[in-house]
Amino acid sequence: MSGLNAIAGIGADQRRGGYSRHVFDDAERHLREWFVEQAQNRGLAVETDANTNIWAWWGQPGPGAVVTGSHLDSVPGGGAFDGPLGVVSALEAVELLRERGFQPRTPLAVVVFAEEEGGRFGVPCLGSRLMTGTIHPDHARNLRDPDGGTLAEAMRSFGADPARIGRDETALVRIGTFVELHVEQGKGLIDLDRPVAVADSILGHGRWRFRFSGQGNHAGATLIDDRNDPMLPAAQLVLAARRTAAATPDGRATVGRLVPTPGGTNVIASTVDVHLDARAPSGARSMVDDIAGRAREFAAQEGCQVEVVEESFGDTVHFDPALRDRLRGVLDDVPVLPTGAGHDAGVLAAEKPTAMLFVRNPTGISHAPEEHATAEDCEEGSHALARVLADLAG
Ligand code: HGY
Ligand code: MN
Ligand code: MN
Ligand code: MN
């Protein structure tokens, strides 16, 4: 996996550990440049679309293409494999096929989708959602990053025109089949003791922001009875989310980001934003409705207000069984696994025959520096992907 070694230093996060690579930041721009060079070295013609996704073509772009790829951005302090493994494996699979003298019957492309993690603008799979039109361009242009800058401003400084974002019929008509390879984010392949699997589903998931508002005040001079402290209902929400998820079949709820304003140690916050990631087979809306009801009670008890905003949502995705089984046929009946992690493949599955390959992660940990895949398993993955691409495009 020389490709992963080549980018190993880009976006390393000294403070958090792991990697922080967010759309249009220095690290991600560096990765984009690296990808374009690697693709061109393999004879691929590269273009960046209006939504800033990058496409590397083997053959003239056209309808019915076999497309593979993933993303290069990361969560804050993320692992080295989530995203880049799919991109590097796609480049390596193309290289293997070219070395074998393979000639694709259909156009073949490697794609890098922008902002899959939503690590800067808060909406996961932003590049693929823009391409499929599942996020409105006006709403997207006004998304703000933690510094308050908008996506439109960030695109302009990147050299892209925010007026052009939106559903991309040209890109969509070109896609015949999409296959994404990804490091497994779980323990399925550890338990099965296998290097590669095919995905059968992605757990429905969404993101909600709960904004609790109270009265900012002095931490020492304000009597307890005189407080409207939004941190109290926020804290109760974190616990209620866990309890509600535990009581929901296959439910999962996480608060990984909680932002008090103004954020002083000796200051009672005026507002607290609680960012909830919730997942369940139903997509989690009913689970979050319960949580929101509790949040309103908690807020009222503390004399605070609460505003709930749904920032993204997706139902459970079941991948195309015919394509899934075709891949299993090509890959000696590799196992089939569900995933609780979201992917661009989950967005495309609504529009096109889509499949995913997973590569074993011996730590079972992801979205953290411990995320890992061995060189042997990475090689198994890129060879499996090459076999799949040869079958689909041959
Ligand atoms: O959040 C997810 O499941 C994905 O890693 N974006
Ligand atoms: Mn991820
Ligand atoms: Mn990913
Ligand atoms: Mn003071």
Short mmCIF file of C-alpha atoms and ligand atoms in Angstrom, two decimals:
data_model
loop_
_atom_site.label_atom_id
_atom_site.label_comp_id
_atom_site.label_asym_id
_atom_site.label_seq_id
_atom_site.Cartn_x
_atom_site.Cartn_y
_atom_site.Cartn_z
CA MET A 1 0.00 0.00 0.00
CA SER A 2 2.67 2.41 -1.12
CA GLY A 3 -0.04 4.99 -1.81
CA LEU A 4 -1.03 5.18 1.85
CA ASN A 5 2.62 5.46 2.88
CA ALA A 6 3.05 8.30 0.39
CA ILE A 7 0.33 10.38 2.06
CA ALA A 8 1.05 9.25 5.63
CA GLY A 9 2.33 12.65 6.77
CA ILE A 10 -0.39 14.80 5.19
CA GLY A 11 -2.80 16.23 7.73
CA ALA A 12 -1.29 14.45 10.73
CA ASP A 13 -2.88 16.09 13.80
CA GLN A 14 -0.23 16.58 16.51
CA ARG A 15 -2.77 17.74 19.13
CA ARG A 16 -5.48 15.12 18.64
CA GLY A 17 -3.41 12.29 17.19
CA GLY A 18 -4.47 10.69 13.93
CA TYR A 19 -5.37 12.87 10.95
CA SER A 20 -7.48 15.98 10.41
CA ARG A 21 -8.14 16.54 6.71
CA HIS A 22 -11.20 18.68 5.98
CA VAL A 23 -12.55 19.89 2.67
CA PHE A 24 -10.43 22.64 1.08
CA ASP A 25 -8.02 22.88 4.03
CA ASP A 26 -4.27 22.67 3.33
CA ALA A 27 -4.05 18.92 3.97
CA GLU A 28 -7.02 18.09 1.77
CA ARG A 29 -5.78 20.32 -1.05
CA HIS A 30 -2.43 18.54 -0.80
CA LEU A 31 -4.22 15.16 -1.03
CA ARG A 32 -6.19 16.36 -4.05
CA GLU A 33 -2.95 17.33 -5.80
CA TRP A 34 -1.41 13.96 -4.87
CA PHE A 35 -4.42 12.09 -6.28
CA VAL A 36 -4.41 14.02 -9.57
CA GLU A 37 -0.70 13.30 -10.05
CA GLN A 38 -1.12 9.59 -9.22
CA ALA A 39 -4.07 9.26 -11.57
CA GLN A 40 -2.29 11.02 -14.42
CA ASN A 41 0.78 8.81 -13.86
CA ARG A 42 -1.55 5.88 -14.54
CA GLY A 43 -2.77 7.40 -17.79
CA LEU A 44 -6.11 8.59 -16.43
CA ALA A 45 -7.68 11.85 -17.58
CA VAL A 46 -8.66 13.96 -14.56
CA GLU A 47 -11.46 16.50 -14.14
CA THR A 48 -13.07 18.17 -11.11
CA ASP A 49 -16.83 18.58 -11.28
CA ALA A 50 -18.96 21.57 -10.19
CA ASN A 51 -19.40 19.99 -6.74
CA THR A 52 -15.59 19.66 -6.39
CA ASN A 53 -15.61 15.87 -6.68
CA ILE A 54 -12.61 14.63 -8.68
CA TRP A 55 -13.00 12.10 -11.57
CA ALA A 56 -10.10 10.18 -13.13
CA TRP A 57 -11.13 8.49 -16.41
CA TRP A 58 -9.78 5.42 -18.16
CA GLY A 59 -11.36 5.87 -21.56
CA GLN A 60 -13.65 8.60 -22.81
CA PRO A 61 -16.19 9.61 -20.12
CA GLY A 62 -19.54 8.25 -21.14
CA PRO A 63 -22.74 6.51 -20.02
CA GLY A 64 -22.58 3.16 -18.28
CA ALA A 65 -19.17 3.68 -16.75
CA VAL A 66 -17.85 1.45 -14.00
CA VAL A 67 -16.91 3.84 -11.21
CA THR A 68 -14.93 3.14 -8.05
CA GLY A 69 -13.45 5.40 -5.39
CA SER A 70 -14.15 6.92 -2.00
CA HIS A 71 -13.05 10.07 -0.11
CA LEU A 72 -9.80 11.65 1.15
CA ASP A 73 -11.16 13.84 3.94
CA SER A 74 -11.27 12.63 7.56
CA VAL A 75 -13.03 13.19 10.84
CA PRO A 76 -11.04 15.29 13.32
CA GLY A 77 -8.23 13.07 14.64
CA GLY A 78 -9.29 10.23 12.35
CA GLY A 79 -7.49 7.14 11.16
CA ALA A 80 -5.28 6.72 8.08
CA PHE A 81 -7.52 4.30 6.21
CA ASP A 82 -11.12 5.60 6.35
CA GLY A 83 -11.48 7.02 2.84
CA PRO A 84 -7.91 6.94 1.51
CA LEU A 85 -7.85 3.12 1.46
CA GLY A 86 -10.67 3.14 -1.08
CA VAL A 87 -8.96 5.74 -3.24
CA VAL A 88 -5.51 4.13 -3.10
CA SER A 89 -6.97 0.65 -3.73
CA ALA A 90 -8.79 2.01 -6.79
CA LEU A 91 -5.53 3.42 -8.18
CA GLU A 92 -3.74 0.15 -7.44
CA ALA A 93 -6.53 -1.89 -9.06
CA VAL A 94 -6.28 0.25 -12.21
CA GLU A 95 -2.52 -0.27 -12.21
CA LEU A 96 -2.93 -4.05 -11.86
CA LEU A 97 -5.40 -4.14 -14.76
CA ARG A 98 -3.19 -2.01 -16.98
CA GLU A 99 -0.19 -4.24 -16.20
CA ARG A 100 -2.27 -7.24 -17.29
CA GLY A 101 -3.12 -5.51 -20.57
CA PHE A 102 -6.79 -5.31 -19.63
CA GLN A 103 -8.89 -3.11 -21.93
CA PRO A 104 -12.16 -1.94 -20.40
CA ARG A 105 -15.19 -2.40 -22.64
CA THR A 106 -16.91 0.48 -20.83
CA PRO A 107 -15.43 3.74 -19.53
CA LEU A 108 -13.91 3.27 -16.09
CA ALA A 109 -13.43 6.02 -13.52
CA VAL A 110 -11.90 6.57 -10.09
CA VAL A 111 -13.80 9.20 -8.12
CA VAL A 112 -12.90 11.17 -4.99
CA PHE A 113 -16.02 12.58 -3.30
CA ALA A 114 -15.69 15.83 -1.35
CA GLU A 115 -16.39 16.24 2.40
CA GLU A 116 -17.67 12.71 3.03
CA GLU A 117 -17.19 13.08 6.79
CA GLY A 118 -18.85 16.48 7.05
CA GLY A 119 -15.91 17.38 9.26
CA ARG A 120 -15.94 21.04 8.25
CA PHE A 121 -19.51 21.88 7.18
CA GLY A 122 -21.39 19.33 9.28
CA VAL A 123 -23.22 17.42 6.53
CA PRO A 124 -21.84 13.95 5.71
CA CYS A 125 -21.35 12.91 2.06
CA LEU A 126 -21.68 16.56 0.97
CA GLY A 127 -20.05 15.99 -2.45
CA SER A 128 -22.18 12.98 -3.37
CA ARG A 129 -25.34 14.55 -1.88
CA LEU A 130 -24.79 17.66 -4.02
CA MET A 131 -24.24 15.50 -7.11
CA THR A 132 -27.48 13.55 -6.54
CA GLY A 133 -29.42 16.66 -5.48
CA THR A 134 -30.24 15.27 -2.03
CA ILE A 135 -29.15 18.53 -0.45
CA HIS A 136 -30.48 21.83 -1.80
CA PRO A 137 -27.71 24.01 -3.26
CA ASP A 138 -28.96 27.16 -1.47
CA HIS A 139 -28.90 25.34 1.87
CA ALA A 140 -25.46 23.93 1.08
CA ARG A 141 -23.98 27.30 0.06
CA ASN A 142 -24.94 28.71 3.47
CA LEU A 143 -23.54 25.83 5.55
CA ARG A 144 -21.05 27.27 8.03
CA ASP A 145 -17.81 25.81 9.35
CA PRO A 146 -16.77 26.11 13.03
CA ASP A 147 -15.17 29.50 12.26
CA GLY A 148 -18.45 30.78 10.79
CA GLY A 149 -17.28 30.77 7.19
CA THR A 150 -19.78 29.56 4.58
CA LEU A 151 -19.29 26.78 2.03
CA ALA A 152 -19.74 29.40 -0.70
CA GLU A 153 -16.85 31.46 0.69
CA ALA A 154 -14.67 28.38 1.08
CA MET A 155 -15.41 27.27 -2.48
CA ARG A 156 -14.52 30.68 -3.86
CA SER A 157 -11.20 30.72 -2.02
CA PHE A 158 -10.60 27.19 -3.35
CA GLY A 159 -11.20 28.51 -6.86
CA ALA A 160 -14.59 26.87 -7.41
CA ASP A 161 -17.84 28.67 -8.29
CA PRO A 162 -20.50 28.04 -5.63
CA ALA A 163 -23.19 29.14 -8.09
CA ARG A 164 -22.58 25.90 -10.06
CA ILE A 165 -23.20 23.35 -7.27
CA GLY A 166 -26.22 21.07 -7.45
CA ARG A 167 -27.59 17.91 -9.05
CA ASP A 168 -25.19 16.90 -11.81
CA GLU A 169 -27.03 15.03 -14.56
CA THR A 170 -23.86 14.75 -16.66
CA ALA A 171 -22.01 12.95 -13.89
CA LEU A 172 -25.00 10.78 -13.03
CA VAL A 173 -25.73 9.60 -16.57
CA ARG A 174 -22.12 8.50 -16.85
CA ILE A 175 -22.30 6.24 -13.80
CA GLY A 176 -23.37 2.70 -14.72
CA THR A 177 -22.17 0.97 -11.56
CA PHE A 178 -20.43 2.26 -8.44
CA VAL A 179 -18.23 0.08 -6.21
CA GLU A 180 -16.58 1.55 -3.11
CA LEU A 181 -13.85 -0.24 -1.19
CA HIS A 182 -13.53 0.81 2.45
CA VAL A 183 -11.72 -0.25 5.58
CA GLU A 184 -14.19 -2.09 7.80
CA GLN A 185 -15.39 0.05 10.72
CA GLY A 186 -16.28 -2.75 13.08
CA LYS A 187 -15.26 -6.29 13.97
CA GLY A 188 -17.12 -8.40 11.39
CA LEU A 189 -14.04 -9.58 9.49
CA ILE A 190 -12.08 -10.11 12.71
CA ASP A 191 -14.79 -12.49 13.93
CA LEU A 192 -14.96 -14.25 10.54
CA ASP A 193 -11.18 -14.27 10.21
CA ARG A 194 -11.44 -13.18 6.58
CA PRO A 195 -9.64 -10.30 4.79
CA VAL A 196 -12.47 -9.06 2.53
CA ALA A 197 -16.29 -8.89 2.60
CA VAL A 198 -19.11 -7.47 0.51
CA ALA A 199 -21.59 -5.07 2.14
CA ASP A 200 -25.29 -5.75 2.27
CA SER A 201 -26.61 -2.69 4.13
CA ILE A 202 -25.83 0.68 5.75
CA LEU A 203 -27.64 1.57 8.98
CA GLY A 204 -29.95 4.57 8.63
CA HIS A 205 -28.53 7.65 10.30
CA GLY A 206 -28.86 11.36 10.78
CA ARG A 207 -27.41 14.36 12.59
CA TRP A 208 -29.37 16.77 14.79
CA ARG A 209 -28.27 19.96 16.57
CA PHE A 210 -29.90 20.78 19.93
CA ARG A 211 -29.30 24.43 20.92
CA PHE A 212 -30.06 25.09 24.63
CA SER A 213 -30.35 28.78 25.52
CA GLY A 214 -30.18 30.19 29.05
CA GLN A 215 -28.68 33.22 30.73
CA GLY A 216 -24.96 33.79 30.59
CA ASN A 217 -23.66 34.94 33.93
CA HIS A 218 -20.84 34.94 36.44
CA ALA A 219 -19.80 31.51 37.78
CA GLY A 220 -19.11 32.84 41.27
CA ALA A 221 -21.47 35.72 41.84
CA THR A 222 -24.65 33.97 40.62
CA LEU A 223 -26.57 32.00 43.27
CA ILE A 224 -27.59 28.50 42.23
CA ASP A 225 -31.29 29.38 42.47
CA ASP A 226 -30.77 32.39 40.21
CA ARG A 227 -29.36 30.40 37.32
CA ASN A 228 -30.70 29.41 33.88
CA ASP A 229 -27.71 27.29 32.97
CA PRO A 230 -28.10 25.55 29.56
CA MET A 231 -25.27 23.13 30.40
CA LEU A 232 -27.61 21.25 32.77
CA PRO A 233 -30.22 20.19 30.14
CA ALA A 234 -27.35 19.57 27.72
CA ALA A 235 -25.75 17.13 30.14
CA GLN A 236 -29.07 15.40 30.76
CA LEU A 237 -29.61 15.11 26.99
CA VAL A 238 -26.31 13.25 26.56
CA LEU A 239 -27.42 10.64 29.10
CA ALA A 240 -30.98 10.44 27.76
CA ALA A 241 -29.68 9.87 24.22
CA ARG A 242 -27.65 6.87 25.38
CA ARG A 243 -30.60 5.43 27.35
CA THR A 244 -33.01 5.89 24.44
CA ALA A 245 -30.59 4.28 21.97
CA ALA A 246 -30.00 1.36 24.32
CA ALA A 247 -33.77 0.80 24.40
CA THR A 248 -34.06 0.95 20.57
CA PRO A 249 -33.39 -2.23 18.52
CA ASP A 250 -29.97 -1.70 16.96
CA GLY A 251 -30.14 1.98 17.99
CA ARG A 252 -26.98 4.05 18.39
CA ALA A 253 -26.69 7.65 19.61
CA THR A 254 -23.55 9.67 20.09
CA VAL A 255 -22.69 13.15 21.30
CA GLY A 256 -19.13 13.71 20.16
CA ARG A 257 -19.40 17.47 19.93
CA LEU A 258 -20.82 19.81 22.58
CA VAL A 259 -20.14 23.53 22.17
CA PRO A 260 -20.84 26.02 25.01
CA THR A 261 -20.90 29.73 24.21
CA PRO A 262 -18.94 31.75 25.21
CA GLY A 263 -16.91 28.83 26.67
CA GLY A 264 -15.21 30.40 29.69
CA THR A 265 -14.35 28.34 32.77
CA ASN A 266 -15.76 31.04 35.08
CA VAL A 267 -18.75 31.82 32.88
CA ILE A 268 -22.23 30.27 32.96
CA ALA A 269 -22.86 29.55 29.28
CA SER A 270 -25.54 31.53 27.45
CA THR A 271 -26.04 28.72 24.92
CA VAL A 272 -24.88 25.11 24.53
CA ASP A 273 -25.02 23.30 21.18
CA VAL A 274 -25.30 19.52 21.47
CA HIS A 275 -24.53 17.75 18.18
CA LEU A 276 -26.27 14.35 18.09
CA ASP A 277 -25.38 11.53 15.71
CA ALA A 278 -28.21 9.00 15.84
CA ARG A 279 -28.60 5.73 13.93
CA ALA A 280 -31.21 2.99 13.80
CA PRO A 281 -32.76 0.71 11.19
CA SER A 282 -35.62 3.23 10.90
CA GLY A 283 -33.09 6.03 10.24
CA ALA A 284 -33.48 7.13 13.87
CA ARG A 285 -36.12 9.88 13.44
CA SER A 286 -38.53 8.23 15.93
CA MET A 287 -35.68 7.65 18.39
CA VAL A 288 -34.68 11.31 18.10
CA ASP A 289 -38.31 12.43 18.55
CA ASP A 290 -38.23 10.72 21.97
CA ILE A 291 -34.91 12.33 22.80
CA ALA A 292 -36.19 15.75 21.70
CA GLY A 293 -39.21 15.37 23.99
CA ARG A 294 -36.91 14.73 26.93
CA ALA A 295 -34.72 17.66 25.90
CA ARG A 296 -37.71 20.02 26.09
CA GLU A 297 -38.51 18.77 29.60
CA PHE A 298 -34.90 19.21 30.72
CA ALA A 299 -34.79 22.73 29.27
CA ALA A 300 -38.03 23.76 30.99
CA GLN A 301 -36.79 22.44 34.35
CA GLU A 302 -33.83 24.82 34.10
CA GLY A 303 -35.75 27.79 32.75
CA CYS A 304 -34.01 27.41 29.40
CA GLN A 305 -35.19 27.12 25.79
CA VAL A 306 -34.20 24.47 23.26
CA GLU A 307 -34.17 24.52 19.45
CA VAL A 308 -33.80 21.23 17.53
CA VAL A 309 -32.48 21.25 13.93
CA GLU A 310 -32.20 18.15 11.72
CA GLU A 311 -28.96 18.61 9.78
CA SER A 312 -28.90 15.39 7.76
CA PHE A 313 -30.91 12.19 7.49
CA GLY A 314 -30.84 8.91 5.62
CA ASP A 315 -32.84 5.70 5.85
CA THR A 316 -31.18 2.30 6.04
CA VAL A 317 -29.68 1.41 2.64
CA HIS A 318 -29.92 -2.14 1.30
CA PHE A 319 -27.43 -2.66 -1.52
CA ASP A 320 -28.56 -4.17 -4.84
CA PRO A 321 -28.68 -7.95 -4.11
CA ALA A 322 -27.94 -8.91 -7.73
CA LEU A 323 -24.79 -6.81 -7.82
CA ARG A 324 -23.80 -7.92 -4.33
CA ASP A 325 -24.11 -11.58 -5.35
CA ARG A 326 -22.30 -10.94 -8.63
CA LEU A 327 -19.35 -9.63 -6.62
CA ARG A 328 -19.52 -12.64 -4.32
CA GLY A 329 -19.41 -14.87 -7.38
CA VAL A 330 -16.28 -13.11 -8.62
CA LEU A 331 -14.67 -13.21 -5.18
CA ASP A 332 -15.08 -16.87 -4.18
CA ASP A 333 -18.11 -16.27 -2.00
CA VAL A 334 -16.63 -13.71 0.33
CA PRO A 335 -18.87 -13.06 3.35
CA VAL A 336 -21.62 -10.42 3.38
CA LEU A 337 -21.63 -7.85 6.21
CA PRO A 338 -23.84 -4.94 7.34
CA THR A 339 -22.26 -1.69 8.43
CA GLY A 340 -23.22 1.01 10.90
CA ALA A 341 -20.98 3.50 9.09
CA GLY A 342 -22.24 5.83 6.37
CA HIS A 343 -20.62 6.09 2.94
CA ASP A 344 -20.94 7.87 -0.39
CA ALA A 345 -22.00 4.46 -1.73
CA GLY A 346 -25.04 4.81 0.53
CA VAL A 347 -25.99 8.04 -1.25
CA LEU A 348 -25.41 6.64 -4.75
CA ALA A 349 -27.34 3.43 -3.99
CA ALA A 350 -30.56 5.44 -4.35
CA GLU A 351 -29.65 6.24 -7.98
CA LYS A 352 -27.40 3.50 -9.35
CA PRO A 353 -26.43 -0.17 -8.89
CA THR A 354 -23.94 0.17 -6.05
CA ALA A 355 -21.80 -2.18 -3.99
CA MET A 356 -19.13 -2.00 -1.31
CA LEU A 357 -16.11 -4.08 -0.42
CA PHE A 358 -14.72 -4.08 3.13
CA VAL A 359 -11.12 -4.77 4.12
CA ARG A 360 -10.42 -6.19 7.58
CA ASN A 361 -9.49 -3.76 10.35
CA PRO A 362 -7.69 -5.81 13.03
CA THR A 363 -8.35 -3.22 15.75
CA GLY A 364 -12.07 -2.95 14.98
CA ILE A 365 -11.64 0.76 15.81
CA SER A 366 -12.33 3.60 13.36
CA HIS A 367 -12.63 7.40 13.49
CA ALA A 368 -9.61 7.21 15.81
CA PRO A 369 -5.84 6.87 15.35
CA GLU A 370 -5.97 3.13 16.15
CA GLU A 371 -7.79 2.39 12.87
CA HIS A 372 -5.68 -0.10 10.90
CA ALA A 373 -5.42 -2.56 8.01
CA THR A 374 -2.43 -4.81 7.37
CA ALA A 375 -0.43 -4.57 4.13
CA GLU A 376 -1.47 -8.14 3.28
CA ASP A 377 -5.17 -7.40 3.71
CA CYS A 378 -4.84 -4.14 1.78
CA GLU A 379 -3.33 -6.11 -1.07
CA GLU A 380 -6.16 -8.66 -0.86
CA GLY A 381 -8.55 -5.72 -1.13
CA SER A 382 -6.98 -4.05 -4.16
CA HIS A 383 -6.69 -7.41 -5.95
CA ALA A 384 -10.35 -8.15 -5.15
CA LEU A 385 -11.32 -4.73 -6.46
CA ALA A 386 -9.32 -5.35 -9.66
CA ARG A 387 -11.19 -8.63 -10.19
CA VAL A 388 -14.52 -6.90 -9.65
CA LEU A 389 -13.68 -4.04 -12.04
CA ALA A 390 -12.48 -6.52 -14.69
CA ASP A 391 -15.74 -8.43 -14.35
CA LEU A 392 -17.93 -5.33 -14.55
CA ALA A 393 -16.00 -3.45 -17.26
CA GLY A 394 -14.64 -6.43 -19.20
O1 HGY B 1 -20.24 8.89 9.92
C1 HGY B 1 -20.06 7.94 9.18
O2 HGY B 1 -20.62 6.88 9.39
C2 HGY B 1 -19.11 8.04 8.03
O3 HGY B 1 -17.84 7.68 8.48
N1 HGY B 1 -19.10 9.34 7.45
MN MN B 2 -15.71 7.88 8.32
MN MN B 3 -15.36 6.70 5.08
MN MN B 4 -14.29 38.80 36.71
#
